[in-house]
XYZ file of N, CA and C in Angstrom:
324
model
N 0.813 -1.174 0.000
C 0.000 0.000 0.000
C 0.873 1.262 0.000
N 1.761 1.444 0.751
C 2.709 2.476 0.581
C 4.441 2.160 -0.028
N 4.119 1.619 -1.208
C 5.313 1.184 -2.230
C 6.243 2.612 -2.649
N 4.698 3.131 -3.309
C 4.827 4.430 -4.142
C 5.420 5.700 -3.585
N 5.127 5.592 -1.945
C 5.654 6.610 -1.278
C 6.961 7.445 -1.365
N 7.959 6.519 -1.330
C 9.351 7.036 -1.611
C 9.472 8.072 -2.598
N 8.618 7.651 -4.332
C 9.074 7.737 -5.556
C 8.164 9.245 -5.528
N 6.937 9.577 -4.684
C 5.810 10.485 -5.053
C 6.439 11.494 -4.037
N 7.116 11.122 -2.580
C 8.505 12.262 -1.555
C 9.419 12.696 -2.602
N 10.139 11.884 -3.181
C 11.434 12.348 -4.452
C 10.562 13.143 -5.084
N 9.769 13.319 -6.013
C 8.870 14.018 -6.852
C 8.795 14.998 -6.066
N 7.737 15.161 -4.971
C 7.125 16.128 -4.058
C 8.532 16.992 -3.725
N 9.609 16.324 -3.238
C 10.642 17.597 -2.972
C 11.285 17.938 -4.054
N 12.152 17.510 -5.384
C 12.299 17.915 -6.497
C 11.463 19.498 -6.887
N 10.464 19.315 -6.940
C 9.101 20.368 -7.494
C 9.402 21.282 -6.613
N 9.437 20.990 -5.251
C 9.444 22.128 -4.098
C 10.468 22.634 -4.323
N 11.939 22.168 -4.525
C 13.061 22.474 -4.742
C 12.781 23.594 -6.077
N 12.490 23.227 -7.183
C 12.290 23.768 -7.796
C 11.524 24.954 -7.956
N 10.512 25.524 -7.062
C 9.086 26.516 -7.108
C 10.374 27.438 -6.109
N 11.471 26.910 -5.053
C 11.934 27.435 -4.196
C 13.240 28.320 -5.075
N 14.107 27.570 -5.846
C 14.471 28.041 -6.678
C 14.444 29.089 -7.310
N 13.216 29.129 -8.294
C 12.311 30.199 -8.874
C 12.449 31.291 -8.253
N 11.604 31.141 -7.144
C 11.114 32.545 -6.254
C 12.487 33.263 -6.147
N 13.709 32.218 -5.417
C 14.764 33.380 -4.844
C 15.193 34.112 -5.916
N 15.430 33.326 -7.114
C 16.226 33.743 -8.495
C 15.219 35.109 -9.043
N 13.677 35.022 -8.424
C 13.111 36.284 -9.180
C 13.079 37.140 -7.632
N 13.270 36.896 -6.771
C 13.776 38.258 -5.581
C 15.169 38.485 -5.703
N 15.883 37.537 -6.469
C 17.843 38.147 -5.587
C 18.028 37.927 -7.126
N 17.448 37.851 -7.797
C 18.564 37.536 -9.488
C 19.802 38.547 -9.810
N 20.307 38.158 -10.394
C 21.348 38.758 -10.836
C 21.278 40.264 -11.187
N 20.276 40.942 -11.502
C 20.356 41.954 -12.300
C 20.899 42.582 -13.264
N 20.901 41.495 -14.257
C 21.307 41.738 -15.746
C 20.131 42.893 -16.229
N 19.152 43.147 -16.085
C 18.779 43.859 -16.029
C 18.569 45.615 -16.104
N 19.462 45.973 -15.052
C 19.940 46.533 -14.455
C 20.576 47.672 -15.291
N 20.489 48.971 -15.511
C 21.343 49.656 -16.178
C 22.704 49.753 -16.110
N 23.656 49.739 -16.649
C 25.144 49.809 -15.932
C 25.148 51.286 -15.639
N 26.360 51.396 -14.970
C 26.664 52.454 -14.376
C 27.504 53.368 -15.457
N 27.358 54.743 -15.175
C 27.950 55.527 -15.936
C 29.517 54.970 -16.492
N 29.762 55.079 -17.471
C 31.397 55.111 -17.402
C 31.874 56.657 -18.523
N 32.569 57.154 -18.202
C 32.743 57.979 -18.642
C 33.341 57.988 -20.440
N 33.411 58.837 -21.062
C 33.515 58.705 -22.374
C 35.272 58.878 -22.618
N 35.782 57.809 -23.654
C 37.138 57.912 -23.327
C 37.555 59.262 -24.570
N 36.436 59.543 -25.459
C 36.715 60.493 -26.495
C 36.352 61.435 -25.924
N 36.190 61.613 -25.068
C 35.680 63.227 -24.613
C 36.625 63.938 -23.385
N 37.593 64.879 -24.137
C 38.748 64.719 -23.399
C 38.612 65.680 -21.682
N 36.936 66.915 -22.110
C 37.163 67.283 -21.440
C 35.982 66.713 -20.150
N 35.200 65.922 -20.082
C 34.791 65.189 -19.688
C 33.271 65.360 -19.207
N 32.866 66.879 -19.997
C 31.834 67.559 -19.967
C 30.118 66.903 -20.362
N 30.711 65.751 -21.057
C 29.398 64.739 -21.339
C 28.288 65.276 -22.526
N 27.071 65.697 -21.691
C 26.172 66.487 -22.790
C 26.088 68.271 -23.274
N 27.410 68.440 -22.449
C 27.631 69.662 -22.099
C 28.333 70.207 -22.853
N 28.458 71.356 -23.492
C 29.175 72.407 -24.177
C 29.845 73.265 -23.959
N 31.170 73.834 -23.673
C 31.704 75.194 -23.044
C 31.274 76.213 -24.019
N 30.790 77.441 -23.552
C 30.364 78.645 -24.669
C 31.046 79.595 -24.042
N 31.605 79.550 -22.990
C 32.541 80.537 -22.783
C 33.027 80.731 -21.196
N 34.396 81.382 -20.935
C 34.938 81.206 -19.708
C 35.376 82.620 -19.068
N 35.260 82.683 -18.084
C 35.087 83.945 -17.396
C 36.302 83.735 -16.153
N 37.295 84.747 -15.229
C 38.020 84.803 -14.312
C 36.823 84.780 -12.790
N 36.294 85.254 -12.589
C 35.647 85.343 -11.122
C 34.109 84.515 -11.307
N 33.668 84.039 -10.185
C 32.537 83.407 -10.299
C 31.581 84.673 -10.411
N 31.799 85.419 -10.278
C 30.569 86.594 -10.157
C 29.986 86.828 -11.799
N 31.378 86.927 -12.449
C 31.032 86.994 -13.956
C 30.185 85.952 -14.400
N 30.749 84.918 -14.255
C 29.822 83.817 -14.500
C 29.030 83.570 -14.214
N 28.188 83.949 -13.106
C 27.103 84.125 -12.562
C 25.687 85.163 -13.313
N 26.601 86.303 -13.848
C 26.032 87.659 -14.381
C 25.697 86.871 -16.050
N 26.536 86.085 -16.312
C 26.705 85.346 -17.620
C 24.901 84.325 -17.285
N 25.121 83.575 -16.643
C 24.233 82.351 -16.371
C 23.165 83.419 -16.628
N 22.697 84.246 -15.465
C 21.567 84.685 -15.551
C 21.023 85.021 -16.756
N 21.620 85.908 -17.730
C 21.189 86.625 -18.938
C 21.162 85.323 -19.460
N 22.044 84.037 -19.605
C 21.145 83.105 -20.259
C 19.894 82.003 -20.445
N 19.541 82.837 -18.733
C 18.314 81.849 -18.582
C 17.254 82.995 -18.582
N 17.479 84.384 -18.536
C 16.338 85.476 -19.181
C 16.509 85.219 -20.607
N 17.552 84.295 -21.337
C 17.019 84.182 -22.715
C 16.193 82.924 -23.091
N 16.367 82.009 -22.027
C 15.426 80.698 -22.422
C 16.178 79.921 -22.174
N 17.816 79.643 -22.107
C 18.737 78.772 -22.375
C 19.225 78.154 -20.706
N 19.108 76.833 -20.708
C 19.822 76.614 -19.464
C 21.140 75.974 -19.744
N 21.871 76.902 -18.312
C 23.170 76.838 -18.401
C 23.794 76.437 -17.005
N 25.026 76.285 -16.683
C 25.778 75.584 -15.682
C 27.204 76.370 -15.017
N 27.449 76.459 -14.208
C 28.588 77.000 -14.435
C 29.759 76.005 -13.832
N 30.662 75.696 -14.542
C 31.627 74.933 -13.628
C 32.684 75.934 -13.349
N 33.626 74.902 -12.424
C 35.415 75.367 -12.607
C 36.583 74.625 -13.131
N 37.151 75.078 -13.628
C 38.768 74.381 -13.849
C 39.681 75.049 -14.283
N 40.436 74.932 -13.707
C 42.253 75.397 -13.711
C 41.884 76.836 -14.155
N 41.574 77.409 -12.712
C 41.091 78.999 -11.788
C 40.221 79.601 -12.765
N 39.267 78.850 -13.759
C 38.272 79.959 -14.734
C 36.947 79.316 -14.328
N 36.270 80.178 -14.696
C 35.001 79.539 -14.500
C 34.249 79.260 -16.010
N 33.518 78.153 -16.176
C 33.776 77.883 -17.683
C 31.917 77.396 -17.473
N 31.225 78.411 -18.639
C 29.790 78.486 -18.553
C 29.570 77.191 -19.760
N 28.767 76.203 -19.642
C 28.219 75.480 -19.457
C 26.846 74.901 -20.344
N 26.359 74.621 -21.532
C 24.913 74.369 -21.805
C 24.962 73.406 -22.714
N 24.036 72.680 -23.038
C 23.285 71.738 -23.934
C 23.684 71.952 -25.285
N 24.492 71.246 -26.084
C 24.842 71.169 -27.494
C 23.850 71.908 -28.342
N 22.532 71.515 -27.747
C 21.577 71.854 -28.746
C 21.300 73.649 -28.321
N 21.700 74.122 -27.673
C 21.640 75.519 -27.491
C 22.990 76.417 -27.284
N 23.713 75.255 -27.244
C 25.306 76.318 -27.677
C 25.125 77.679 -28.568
N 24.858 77.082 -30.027
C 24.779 78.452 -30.914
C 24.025 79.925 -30.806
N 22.604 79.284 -29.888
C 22.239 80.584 -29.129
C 22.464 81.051 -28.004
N 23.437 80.201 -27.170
C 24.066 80.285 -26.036
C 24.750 81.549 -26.875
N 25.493 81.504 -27.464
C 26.776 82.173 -28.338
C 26.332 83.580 -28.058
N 25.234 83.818 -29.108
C 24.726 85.083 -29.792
C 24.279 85.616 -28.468
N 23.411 85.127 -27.573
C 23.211 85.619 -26.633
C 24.299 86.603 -25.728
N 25.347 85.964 -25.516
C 26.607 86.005 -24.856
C 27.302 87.199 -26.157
N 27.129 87.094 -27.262
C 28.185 88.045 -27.962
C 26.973 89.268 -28.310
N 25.910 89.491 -27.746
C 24.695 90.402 -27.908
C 25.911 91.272 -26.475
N 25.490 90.838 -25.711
C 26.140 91.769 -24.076
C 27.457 92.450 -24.513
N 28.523 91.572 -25.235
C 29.788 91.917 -25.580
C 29.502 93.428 -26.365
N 28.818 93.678 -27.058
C 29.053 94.264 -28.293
C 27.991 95.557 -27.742
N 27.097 95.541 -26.528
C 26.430 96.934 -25.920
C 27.685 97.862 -25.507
């Protein structure tokens, strides 16, 4: 009457093993998934990314006076630093009116 027992326990834990399996692999999986992490661009020497320099100024104040007039023109801009300048900052796609903007002030 209980022949079958052994063979239907092997089965019964196999399956369990298996459903147990499953679950952890879809809570802890690997995360291939996963976006990788930034790595920086090895062609981009200055390491500015989506960013454009339109022009560099000595004191942060300038650059500051700079930023503003380019966000009363529509354009957003950034200001960084490196090696003692301050170097203004914007989106490829608004460099060229970054420009005009910036050479409009020059030329009052």
């Amino acid at each position: 009457m209980l022949e079958g027992t052994p063979a239907v326990a092997l089965i019964g834990a196999l399956l369990m093993s298996a459903v147990l399996f499953l679950a952890l692999r879809w809570t802890f999986g690997t995360g291939r998934n996963q976006p990788a992490p930034h790595l920086p661009d090895p062609d981009d020497p200055t390491g500015d990314g989506l960013l454009e320099e339109v022009s560099r100024v000595p004191t942060e104040a300038a650059a500051l006076v700079l930023r503003s007039r380019l966000g009363d023109a529509g354009i957003r801009a950034t200001v960084g630093r490196a090696d003692g300048v301050y170097r203004l900052l914007v989106f490829h796609s608004d460099a060229v009116n970054a420009r005009v903007v910036l050479s409009r002030g020059a030329l009052d």
